Amino acid sequence: MGRYDDDGFQAGYDKVLAKWPADRDALRVPTPFGTTHVNACGPADAPPLVLLPGGGGATSTSWYAQAAPLARTHRVLAVDLIGAPGRSEPAADRHPRTVADLAAWLDALLDGLGVTEADFGGHSYGAWIALHYAVHAPGRMRRLFLLDPTQCFAGFKAAYLLHALPMLLRPTPTRVRAFLDWETGGAAGPDPDWLRLQEAAAGFPAARPVTGPRPAPDALRVLNTPVLLLVAANSRTHDPYELTAQAGELLPRAEIDVVPGVSHHALPQSAPPELARRLSEFLGERPE
């Protein structure tokens, strides 16, 4: 494994963060699991919107293409996952190990931000966390959007796991780029600055991510939270149409659609322009 270059990672992080609105704020929120870094923008008194990035080296900066339009109506709070690449600082003696730990971390994060309830959005692994949190704390989540969620409604394709394996076993910038080039091959390519940040995250001293089962079907069938589920048509991660079929059977208050011309790892930063419109329309609706 090549030596991790923290200076290179931080410089890459700042370069992608520069794509955010100029009035962004960097917030530091203490939690029992460490200090969580949040990139925020939008009016301080607007309804809060918590955004969770995917795994595999993604950070809160990945939401740059959506930050400005969403900040017109919301206080955008994009989170660096605790223990993952980014600027959150995990506690030395306590790490999230279970889904319940992740829920406790989000409870503490909202409390630290002074937020009673919020809209949520998540991509990939972040969507898995957000959906579990919707089940755990429905009273704190007004609405939820999920972008090509993993391990929520369908499993990984075998080919995806095989292509990801070299990167997972021995992460290097070259392997990260090769994997992302393969997954996004039929869709819009990743932004070059974002791609370099993904490469720079290879070898980041991150904790082992929390994994676990899909949210319980019985819990999803009674979930009253409005959900917008947008699935990448060109995703090589899972079968988009199996995912939408399963989700449609489980979520009682869901709007589900397939986004053409985009792959799993091209979300959310290289998404079609209409994605921002879809999200703004959904989040602009008043929940019943």
PDB file of C-alpha atoms in Angstrom:
ATOM      1  CA  MET A   1       0.000   0.000   0.000  1.00  0.00           C
ATOM      2  CA  GLY A   2       1.347   3.444  -0.847  1.00  0.00           C
ATOM      3  CA  ARG A   3       1.974   5.843   1.990  1.00  0.00           C
ATOM      4  CA  TYR A   4      -1.026   8.009   2.829  1.00  0.00           C
ATOM      5  CA  ASP A   5      -0.449  11.693   2.050  1.00  0.00           C
ATOM      6  CA  ASP A   6      -2.508  13.794   4.474  1.00  0.00           C
ATOM      7  CA  ASP A   7      -1.379  17.084   2.949  1.00  0.00           C
ATOM      8  CA  GLY A   8      -2.527  15.854  -0.456  1.00  0.00           C
ATOM      9  CA  PHE A   9      -5.869  14.731   0.966  1.00  0.00           C
ATOM     10  CA  GLN A  10      -6.483  18.041   2.744  1.00  0.00           C
ATOM     11  CA  ALA A  11      -5.551  20.035  -0.360  1.00  0.00           C
ATOM     12  CA  GLY A  12      -7.889  17.890  -2.461  1.00  0.00           C
ATOM     13  CA  TYR A  13     -10.669  18.314   0.114  1.00  0.00           C
ATOM     14  CA  ASP A  14     -10.277  22.103  -0.023  1.00  0.00           C
ATOM     15  CA  LYS A  15     -10.342  22.090  -3.820  1.00  0.00           C
ATOM     16  CA  VAL A  16     -13.682  20.274  -3.942  1.00  0.00           C
ATOM     17  CA  LEU A  17     -15.023  22.358  -1.054  1.00  0.00           C
ATOM     18  CA  ALA A  18     -14.259  25.487  -3.079  1.00  0.00           C
ATOM     19  CA  LYS A  19     -17.082  24.401  -5.422  1.00  0.00           C
ATOM     20  CA  TRP A  20     -19.539  25.027  -2.571  1.00  0.00           C
ATOM     21  CA  PRO A  21     -21.331  28.361  -2.051  1.00  0.00           C
ATOM     22  CA  ALA A  22     -18.975  31.050  -0.763  1.00  0.00           C
ATOM     23  CA  ASP A  23     -20.955  31.563   2.454  1.00  0.00           C
ATOM     24  CA  ARG A  24     -20.288  28.044   3.728  1.00  0.00           C
ATOM     25  CA  ASP A  25     -19.441  27.441   7.374  1.00  0.00           C
ATOM     26  CA  ALA A  26     -17.318  24.717   8.964  1.00  0.00           C
ATOM     27  CA  LEU A  27     -18.966  23.411  12.137  1.00  0.00           C
ATOM     28  CA  ARG A  28     -17.354  21.170  14.765  1.00  0.00           C
ATOM     29  CA  VAL A  29     -19.822  19.179  16.865  1.00  0.00           C
ATOM     30  CA  PRO A  30     -18.711  17.077  19.871  1.00  0.00           C
ATOM     31  CA  THR A  31     -20.363  13.660  20.215  1.00  0.00           C
ATOM     32  CA  PRO A  32     -19.572  10.617  22.381  1.00  0.00           C
ATOM     33  CA  PHE A  33     -17.878   9.083  19.333  1.00  0.00           C
ATOM     34  CA  GLY A  34     -15.671  12.067  18.548  1.00  0.00           C
ATOM     35  CA  THR A  35     -15.893  15.483  16.959  1.00  0.00           C
ATOM     36  CA  THR A  36     -18.017  15.569  13.814  1.00  0.00           C
ATOM     37  CA  HIS A  37     -17.170  17.987  11.013  1.00  0.00           C
ATOM     38  CA  VAL A  38     -20.125  19.540   9.185  1.00  0.00           C
ATOM     39  CA  ASN A  39     -19.972  21.733   6.087  1.00  0.00           C
ATOM     40  CA  ALA A  40     -22.949  24.067   6.251  1.00  0.00           C
ATOM     41  CA  CYS A  41     -24.529  26.663   3.997  1.00  0.00           C
ATOM     42  CA  GLY A  42     -27.850  28.396   3.609  1.00  0.00           C
ATOM     43  CA  PRO A  43     -29.804  30.656   5.976  1.00  0.00           C
ATOM     44  CA  ALA A  44     -29.201  29.822   9.630  1.00  0.00           C
ATOM     45  CA  ASP A  45     -32.930  30.032  10.363  1.00  0.00           C
ATOM     46  CA  ALA A  46     -34.015  27.847   7.405  1.00  0.00           C
ATOM     47  CA  PRO A  47     -35.253  24.264   7.924  1.00  0.00           C
ATOM     48  CA  PRO A  48     -32.255  21.973   8.486  1.00  0.00           C
ATOM     49  CA  LEU A  49     -31.268  19.357   5.903  1.00  0.00           C
ATOM     50  CA  VAL A  50     -28.716  16.733   6.983  1.00  0.00           C
ATOM     51  CA  LEU A  51     -26.751  15.119   4.131  1.00  0.00           C
ATOM     52  CA  LEU A  52     -24.809  11.870   4.558  1.00  0.00           C
ATOM     53  CA  PRO A  53     -22.216  10.862   1.922  1.00  0.00           C
ATOM     54  CA  GLY A  54     -21.500   7.426   0.576  1.00  0.00           C
ATOM     55  CA  GLY A  55     -18.721   5.205   1.834  1.00  0.00           C
ATOM     56  CA  GLY A  56     -15.468   4.187   0.224  1.00  0.00           C
ATOM     57  CA  GLY A  57     -13.741   7.537   0.653  1.00  0.00           C
ATOM     58  CA  ALA A  58     -16.613   9.889  -0.118  1.00  0.00           C
ATOM     59  CA  THR A  59     -16.846  12.985   2.081  1.00  0.00           C
ATOM     60  CA  SER A  60     -19.356  15.736   2.743  1.00  0.00           C
ATOM     61  CA  THR A  61     -17.761  17.755  -0.069  1.00  0.00           C
ATOM     62  CA  SER A  62     -19.386  15.378  -2.587  1.00  0.00           C
ATOM     63  CA  TRP A  63     -22.641  17.334  -2.266  1.00  0.00           C
ATOM     64  CA  TYR A  64     -21.219  20.452  -3.924  1.00  0.00           C
ATOM     65  CA  ALA A  65     -23.466  20.254  -7.010  1.00  0.00           C
ATOM     66  CA  GLN A  66     -26.581  20.112  -4.825  1.00  0.00           C
ATOM     67  CA  ALA A  67     -25.508  22.479  -2.041  1.00  0.00           C
ATOM     68  CA  ALA A  68     -26.369  25.799  -3.701  1.00  0.00           C
ATOM     69  CA  PRO A  69     -29.880  24.919  -4.954  1.00  0.00           C
ATOM     70  CA  LEU A  70     -30.802  23.174  -1.713  1.00  0.00           C
ATOM     71  CA  ALA A  71     -29.480  26.096   0.343  1.00  0.00           C
ATOM     72  CA  ARG A  72     -32.091  28.385  -1.207  1.00  0.00           C
ATOM     73  CA  THR A  73     -34.714  26.849   1.069  1.00  0.00           C
ATOM     74  CA  HIS A  74     -32.729  24.922   3.705  1.00  0.00           C
ATOM     75  CA  ARG A  75     -29.831  25.120   6.094  1.00  0.00           C
ATOM     76  CA  VAL A  76     -27.672  22.459   4.456  1.00  0.00           C
ATOM     77  CA  LEU A  77     -25.658  20.394   6.954  1.00  0.00           C
ATOM     78  CA  ALA A  78     -23.337  17.999   5.098  1.00  0.00           C
ATOM     79  CA  VAL A  79     -21.597  15.582   7.415  1.00  0.00           C
ATOM     80  CA  ASP A  80     -18.218  13.868   7.305  1.00  0.00           C
ATOM     81  CA  LEU A  81     -18.986  10.390   8.639  1.00  0.00           C
ATOM     82  CA  ILE A  82     -17.274   9.688  11.941  1.00  0.00           C
ATOM     83  CA  GLY A  83     -14.270   7.404  11.493  1.00  0.00           C
ATOM     84  CA  ALA A  84     -14.299   7.742   7.686  1.00  0.00           C
ATOM     85  CA  PRO A  85     -12.225   9.920   5.339  1.00  0.00           C
ATOM     86  CA  GLY A  86     -12.886  13.586   5.981  1.00  0.00           C
ATOM     87  CA  ARG A  87     -12.346  16.054   8.801  1.00  0.00           C
ATOM     88  CA  SER A  88     -14.307  14.408  11.584  1.00  0.00           C
ATOM     89  CA  GLU A  89     -12.083  13.245  14.442  1.00  0.00           C
ATOM     90  CA  PRO A  90     -13.111   9.942  16.051  1.00  0.00           C
ATOM     91  CA  ALA A  91     -12.680   9.457  19.769  1.00  0.00           C
ATOM     92  CA  ALA A  92      -9.667   7.397  20.759  1.00  0.00           C
ATOM     93  CA  ASP A  93     -11.650   5.108  23.041  1.00  0.00           C
ATOM     94  CA  ARG A  94     -15.075   4.777  21.406  1.00  0.00           C
ATOM     95  CA  HIS A  95     -15.998   3.943  17.829  1.00  0.00           C
ATOM     96  CA  PRO A  96     -19.386   3.200  16.271  1.00  0.00           C
ATOM     97  CA  ARG A  97     -19.626  -0.578  15.945  1.00  0.00           C
ATOM     98  CA  THR A  98     -23.334  -1.187  15.425  1.00  0.00           C
ATOM     99  CA  VAL A  99     -26.358   0.402  13.764  1.00  0.00           C
ATOM    100  CA  ALA A 100     -27.486   1.470  17.240  1.00  0.00           C
ATOM    101  CA  ASP A 101     -24.161   3.285  17.689  1.00  0.00           C
ATOM    102  CA  LEU A 102     -24.679   5.161  14.421  1.00  0.00           C
ATOM    103  CA  ALA A 103     -28.154   6.186  15.574  1.00  0.00           C
ATOM    104  CA  ALA A 104     -26.740   7.380  18.903  1.00  0.00           C
ATOM    105  CA  TRP A 105     -24.086   9.365  17.011  1.00  0.00           C
ATOM    106  CA  LEU A 106     -26.755  11.061  14.867  1.00  0.00           C
ATOM    107  CA  ASP A 107     -28.874  11.780  17.950  1.00  0.00           C
ATOM    108  CA  ALA A 108     -25.877  13.476  19.567  1.00  0.00           C
ATOM    109  CA  LEU A 109     -25.042  15.328  16.343  1.00  0.00           C
ATOM    110  CA  LEU A 110     -28.549  16.773  16.046  1.00  0.00           C
ATOM    111  CA  ASP A 111     -28.518  17.718  19.725  1.00  0.00           C
ATOM    112  CA  GLY A 112     -25.164  19.428  19.299  1.00  0.00           C
ATOM    113  CA  LEU A 113     -26.444  21.374  16.313  1.00  0.00           C
ATOM    114  CA  GLY A 114     -29.525  22.418  18.265  1.00  0.00           C
ATOM    115  CA  VAL A 115     -31.781  20.622  15.779  1.00  0.00           C
ATOM    116  CA  THR A 116     -34.962  18.958  17.002  1.00  0.00           C
ATOM    117  CA  GLU A 117     -36.028  17.538  13.639  1.00  0.00           C
ATOM    118  CA  ALA A 118     -34.629  17.735  10.125  1.00  0.00           C
ATOM    119  CA  ASP A 119     -34.964  16.608   6.563  1.00  0.00           C
ATOM    120  CA  PHE A 120     -32.357  14.001   5.628  1.00  0.00           C
ATOM    121  CA  GLY A 121     -30.650  12.843   2.460  1.00  0.00           C
ATOM    122  CA  GLY A 122     -28.134  10.105   1.838  1.00  0.00           C
ATOM    123  CA  HIS A 123     -26.226   8.492  -0.992  1.00  0.00           C
ATOM    124  CA  SER A 124     -25.195   4.829  -1.090  1.00  0.00           C
ATOM    125  CA  TYR A 125     -23.863   3.862   2.362  1.00  0.00           C
ATOM    126  CA  GLY A 126     -25.075   7.194   3.724  1.00  0.00           C
ATOM    127  CA  ALA A 127     -28.564   6.297   2.510  1.00  0.00           C
ATOM    128  CA  TRP A 128     -28.338   3.010   4.434  1.00  0.00           C
ATOM    129  CA  ILE A 129     -27.467   4.944   7.593  1.00  0.00           C
ATOM    130  CA  ALA A 130     -30.242   7.471   6.986  1.00  0.00           C
ATOM    131  CA  LEU A 131     -32.914   4.821   6.396  1.00  0.00           C
ATOM    132  CA  HIS A 132     -31.942   3.002   9.583  1.00  0.00           C
ATOM    133  CA  TYR A 133     -32.148   6.332  11.409  1.00  0.00           C
ATOM    134  CA  ALA A 134     -35.627   6.954  10.008  1.00  0.00           C
ATOM    135  CA  VAL A 135     -36.706   3.711  11.651  1.00  0.00           C
ATOM    136  CA  HIS A 136     -34.847   4.537  14.890  1.00  0.00           C
ATOM    137  CA  ALA A 137     -36.010   8.134  15.294  1.00  0.00           C
ATOM    138  CA  PRO A 138     -39.044   8.863  13.082  1.00  0.00           C
ATOM    139  CA  GLY A 139     -39.904  11.872  15.221  1.00  0.00           C
ATOM    140  CA  ARG A 140     -36.647  13.591  14.298  1.00  0.00           C
ATOM    141  CA  MET A 141     -36.883  13.080  10.536  1.00  0.00           C
ATOM    142  CA  ARG A 142     -39.412  15.038   8.488  1.00  0.00           C
ATOM    143  CA  ARG A 143     -38.564  13.794   5.004  1.00  0.00           C
ATOM    144  CA  LEU A 144     -35.892  11.560   3.518  1.00  0.00           C
ATOM    145  CA  PHE A 145     -34.360  11.271   0.093  1.00  0.00           C
ATOM    146  CA  LEU A 146     -32.231   8.293  -0.893  1.00  0.00           C
ATOM    147  CA  LEU A 147     -29.832   8.332  -3.856  1.00  0.00           C
ATOM    148  CA  ASP A 148     -29.063   4.843  -5.179  1.00  0.00           C
ATOM    149  CA  PRO A 149     -29.022   3.313  -1.682  1.00  0.00           C
ATOM    150  CA  THR A 150     -26.968   0.196  -1.029  1.00  0.00           C
ATOM    151  CA  GLN A 151     -28.007  -2.716   1.184  1.00  0.00           C
ATOM    152  CA  CYS A 152     -31.434  -1.220   1.820  1.00  0.00           C
ATOM    153  CA  PHE A 153     -33.634  -3.029  -0.695  1.00  0.00           C
ATOM    154  CA  ALA A 154     -31.287  -5.137  -2.857  1.00  0.00           C
ATOM    155  CA  GLY A 155     -27.897  -6.775  -2.536  1.00  0.00           C
ATOM    156  CA  PHE A 156     -24.674  -6.037  -4.393  1.00  0.00           C
ATOM    157  CA  LYS A 157     -24.054  -7.526  -7.809  1.00  0.00           C
ATOM    158  CA  ALA A 158     -21.309 -10.166  -7.794  1.00  0.00           C
ATOM    159  CA  ALA A 159     -19.432  -8.333 -10.570  1.00  0.00           C
ATOM    160  CA  TYR A 160     -19.397  -5.146  -8.497  1.00  0.00           C
ATOM    161  CA  LEU A 161     -17.876  -6.917  -5.508  1.00  0.00           C
ATOM    162  CA  LEU A 162     -15.270  -8.611  -7.685  1.00  0.00           C
ATOM    163  CA  HIS A 163     -14.188  -5.322  -9.227  1.00  0.00           C
ATOM    164  CA  ALA A 164     -14.131  -3.610  -5.803  1.00  0.00           C
ATOM    165  CA  LEU A 165     -12.116  -6.354  -4.112  1.00  0.00           C
ATOM    166  CA  PRO A 166      -8.592  -5.221  -5.163  1.00  0.00           C
ATOM    167  CA  MET A 167      -9.334  -1.686  -3.963  1.00  0.00           C
ATOM    168  CA  LEU A 168     -10.733  -2.959  -0.670  1.00  0.00           C
ATOM    169  CA  LEU A 169      -7.854  -5.347   0.008  1.00  0.00           C
ATOM    170  CA  ARG A 170      -5.079  -2.926  -0.915  1.00  0.00           C
ATOM    171  CA  PRO A 171      -6.342   0.609  -1.559  1.00  0.00           C
ATOM    172  CA  THR A 172      -4.113   2.685  -3.793  1.00  0.00           C
ATOM    173  CA  PRO A 173      -4.902   5.724  -5.965  1.00  0.00           C
ATOM    174  CA  THR A 174      -4.467   3.605  -9.096  1.00  0.00           C
ATOM    175  CA  ARG A 175      -6.918   0.962  -7.889  1.00  0.00           C
ATOM    176  CA  VAL A 176      -9.450   3.578  -6.808  1.00  0.00           C
ATOM    177  CA  ARG A 177      -9.328   5.231 -10.230  1.00  0.00           C
ATOM    178  CA  ALA A 178      -9.590   1.902 -12.077  1.00  0.00           C
ATOM    179  CA  PHE A 179     -12.618   0.877 -10.056  1.00  0.00           C
ATOM    180  CA  LEU A 180     -14.417   4.207 -10.526  1.00  0.00           C
ATOM    181  CA  ASP A 181     -13.594   4.241 -14.241  1.00  0.00           C
ATOM    182  CA  TRP A 182     -15.198   0.800 -14.536  1.00  0.00           C
ATOM    183  CA  GLU A 183     -18.334   1.635 -12.540  1.00  0.00           C
ATOM    184  CA  THR A 184     -18.987   4.968 -14.283  1.00  0.00           C
ATOM    185  CA  GLY A 185     -18.057   3.709 -17.752  1.00  0.00           C
ATOM    186  CA  GLY A 186     -21.563   3.982 -19.202  1.00  0.00           C
ATOM    187  CA  ALA A 187     -22.520   7.246 -17.549  1.00  0.00           C
ATOM    188  CA  ALA A 188     -21.320  10.776 -16.945  1.00  0.00           C
ATOM    189  CA  GLY A 189     -17.749  10.699 -15.718  1.00  0.00           C
ATOM    190  CA  PRO A 190     -16.733  11.953 -12.270  1.00  0.00           C
ATOM    191  CA  ASP A 191     -15.520  15.503 -11.761  1.00  0.00           C
ATOM    192  CA  PRO A 192     -11.666  15.472 -11.995  1.00  0.00           C
ATOM    193  CA  ASP A 193     -11.186  17.275  -8.658  1.00  0.00           C
ATOM    194  CA  TRP A 194     -13.594  14.902  -6.901  1.00  0.00           C
ATOM    195  CA  LEU A 195     -11.833  11.939  -8.487  1.00  0.00           C
ATOM    196  CA  ARG A 196      -8.446  13.147  -7.257  1.00  0.00           C
ATOM    197  CA  LEU A 197      -9.871  13.491  -3.758  1.00  0.00           C
ATOM    198  CA  GLN A 198     -11.168   9.910  -3.949  1.00  0.00           C
ATOM    199  CA  GLU A 199      -7.679   8.796  -4.970  1.00  0.00           C
ATOM    200  CA  ALA A 200      -6.097  10.810  -2.166  1.00  0.00           C
ATOM    201  CA  ALA A 201      -8.392   9.068   0.355  1.00  0.00           C
ATOM    202  CA  ALA A 202      -6.758   5.709  -0.412  1.00  0.00           C
ATOM    203  CA  GLY A 203      -5.047   4.600   2.763  1.00  0.00           C
ATOM    204  CA  PHE A 204      -6.827   7.178   4.954  1.00  0.00           C
ATOM    205  CA  PRO A 205      -6.548   5.968   8.577  1.00  0.00           C
ATOM    206  CA  ALA A 206     -10.248   5.188   8.833  1.00  0.00           C
ATOM    207  CA  ALA A 207     -12.052   2.873  11.219  1.00  0.00           C
ATOM    208  CA  ARG A 208     -13.769  -0.200   9.890  1.00  0.00           C
ATOM    209  CA  PRO A 209     -17.202   0.945   8.688  1.00  0.00           C
ATOM    210  CA  VAL A 210     -20.281  -0.286  10.465  1.00  0.00           C
ATOM    211  CA  THR A 211     -22.114  -2.867   8.407  1.00  0.00           C
ATOM    212  CA  GLY A 212     -25.189  -4.890   9.141  1.00  0.00           C
ATOM    213  CA  PRO A 213     -28.532  -6.066   7.875  1.00  0.00           C
ATOM    214  CA  ARG A 214     -30.998  -4.187   5.779  1.00  0.00           C
ATOM    215  CA  PRO A 215     -33.629  -2.249   7.718  1.00  0.00           C
ATOM    216  CA  ALA A 216     -36.298  -4.684   8.906  1.00  0.00           C
ATOM    217  CA  PRO A 217     -39.111  -5.066   6.328  1.00  0.00           C
ATOM    218  CA  ASP A 218     -41.796  -4.891   9.006  1.00  0.00           C
ATOM    219  CA  ALA A 219     -40.370  -1.590  10.251  1.00  0.00           C
ATOM    220  CA  LEU A 220     -40.264  -0.132   6.732  1.00  0.00           C
ATOM    221  CA  ARG A 221     -43.875  -1.134   6.011  1.00  0.00           C
ATOM    222  CA  VAL A 222     -45.086   1.104   8.842  1.00  0.00           C
ATOM    223  CA  LEU A 223     -42.625   3.959   8.238  1.00  0.00           C
ATOM    224  CA  ASN A 224     -44.634   7.160   7.994  1.00  0.00           C
ATOM    225  CA  THR A 225     -41.753   9.338   6.790  1.00  0.00           C
ATOM    226  CA  PRO A 226     -42.175  10.626   3.205  1.00  0.00           C
ATOM    227  CA  VAL A 227     -39.364   9.161   1.082  1.00  0.00           C
ATOM    228  CA  LEU A 228     -37.991  10.109  -2.321  1.00  0.00           C
ATOM    229  CA  LEU A 229     -35.999   7.223  -3.795  1.00  0.00           C
ATOM    230  CA  LEU A 230     -33.931   7.987  -6.892  1.00  0.00           C
ATOM    231  CA  VAL A 231     -32.056   5.078  -8.443  1.00  0.00           C
ATOM    232  CA  ALA A 232     -29.186   5.363 -10.934  1.00  0.00           C
ATOM    233  CA  ALA A 233     -30.184   3.667 -14.191  1.00  0.00           C
ATOM    234  CA  ASN A 234     -26.564   2.824 -15.065  1.00  0.00           C
ATOM    235  CA  SER A 235     -25.599   1.605 -11.611  1.00  0.00           C
ATOM    236  CA  ARG A 236     -23.320  -1.423 -11.632  1.00  0.00           C
ATOM    237  CA  THR A 237     -23.743  -1.764  -7.878  1.00  0.00           C
ATOM    238  CA  HIS A 238     -27.118  -3.517  -7.958  1.00  0.00           C
ATOM    239  CA  ASP A 239     -30.041  -4.142 -10.277  1.00  0.00           C
ATOM    240  CA  PRO A 240     -31.901  -0.788 -10.406  1.00  0.00           C
ATOM    241  CA  TYR A 241     -35.238  -2.358 -11.261  1.00  0.00           C
ATOM    242  CA  GLU A 242     -35.026  -5.050  -8.598  1.00  0.00           C
ATOM    243  CA  LEU A 243     -34.263  -2.276  -6.116  1.00  0.00           C
ATOM    244  CA  THR A 244     -37.238  -0.151  -7.129  1.00  0.00           C
ATOM    245  CA  ALA A 245     -39.584  -3.149  -7.070  1.00  0.00           C
ATOM    246  CA  GLN A 246     -38.500  -4.157  -3.570  1.00  0.00           C
ATOM    247  CA  ALA A 247     -38.693  -0.597  -2.273  1.00  0.00           C
ATOM    248  CA  GLY A 248     -42.152  -0.151  -3.746  1.00  0.00           C
ATOM    249  CA  GLU A 249     -43.392  -3.151  -1.808  1.00  0.00           C
ATOM    250  CA  LEU A 250     -41.918  -1.928   1.481  1.00  0.00           C
ATOM    251  CA  LEU A 251     -42.270   1.859   1.682  1.00  0.00           C
ATOM    252  CA  PRO A 252     -45.829   3.137   2.152  1.00  0.00           C
ATOM    253  CA  ARG A 253     -45.073   6.828   1.475  1.00  0.00           C
ATOM    254  CA  ALA A 254     -42.445   6.676  -1.244  1.00  0.00           C
ATOM    255  CA  GLU A 255     -41.966   8.433  -4.550  1.00  0.00           C
ATOM    256  CA  ILE A 256     -39.664   6.190  -6.623  1.00  0.00           C
ATOM    257  CA  ASP A 257     -37.962   6.900  -9.911  1.00  0.00           C
ATOM    258  CA  VAL A 258     -34.981   5.815 -12.009  1.00  0.00           C
ATOM    259  CA  VAL A 259     -32.568   8.553 -13.090  1.00  0.00           C
ATOM    260  CA  PRO A 260     -31.321   7.926 -16.643  1.00  0.00           C
ATOM    261  CA  GLY A 261     -27.751   8.396 -17.803  1.00  0.00           C
ATOM    262  CA  VAL A 262     -26.004   8.232 -14.446  1.00  0.00           C
ATOM    263  CA  SER A 263     -24.108   5.546 -12.515  1.00  0.00           C
ATOM    264  CA  HIS A 264     -23.897   4.836  -8.803  1.00  0.00           C
ATOM    265  CA  HIS A 265     -20.582   6.577  -8.185  1.00  0.00           C
ATOM    266  CA  ALA A 266     -21.470   9.559 -10.365  1.00  0.00           C
ATOM    267  CA  LEU A 267     -23.990  10.554  -7.681  1.00  0.00           C
ATOM    268  CA  PRO A 268     -24.471  13.080  -6.311  1.00  0.00           C
ATOM    269  CA  GLN A 269     -21.688  15.239  -7.728  1.00  0.00           C
ATOM    270  CA  SER A 270     -21.982  14.406 -11.444  1.00  0.00           C
ATOM    271  CA  ALA A 271     -25.733  13.994 -11.490  1.00  0.00           C
ATOM    272  CA  PRO A 272     -27.993  15.351 -14.227  1.00  0.00           C
ATOM    273  CA  PRO A 273     -29.224  18.942 -13.594  1.00  0.00           C
ATOM    274  CA  GLU A 274     -32.772  17.707 -13.042  1.00  0.00           C
ATOM    275  CA  LEU A 275     -31.670  15.961  -9.846  1.00  0.00           C
ATOM    276  CA  ALA A 276     -31.490  19.299  -8.020  1.00  0.00           C
ATOM    277  CA  ARG A 277     -34.975  20.105  -9.286  1.00  0.00           C
ATOM    278  CA  ARG A 278     -36.375  16.784  -8.090  1.00  0.00           C
ATOM    279  CA  LEU A 279     -34.835  17.214  -4.661  1.00  0.00           C
ATOM    280  CA  SER A 280     -36.004  20.808  -4.325  1.00  0.00           C
ATOM    281  CA  GLU A 281     -39.555  19.874  -5.330  1.00  0.00           C
ATOM    282  CA  PHE A 282     -39.663  17.016  -2.826  1.00  0.00           C
ATOM    283  CA  LEU A 283     -38.155  18.999   0.024  1.00  0.00           C
ATOM    284  CA  GLY A 284     -40.354  21.973  -0.757  1.00  0.00           C
ATOM    285  CA  GLU A 285     -43.496  19.938  -0.148  1.00  0.00           C
ATOM    286  CA  ARG A 286     -45.062  20.296   3.264  1.00  0.00           C
ATOM    287  CA  PRO A 287     -45.205  16.899   5.011  1.00  0.00           C
ATOM    288  CA  GLU A 288     -48.632  15.899   6.256  1.00  0.00           C
TER     289      GLU A 288
END
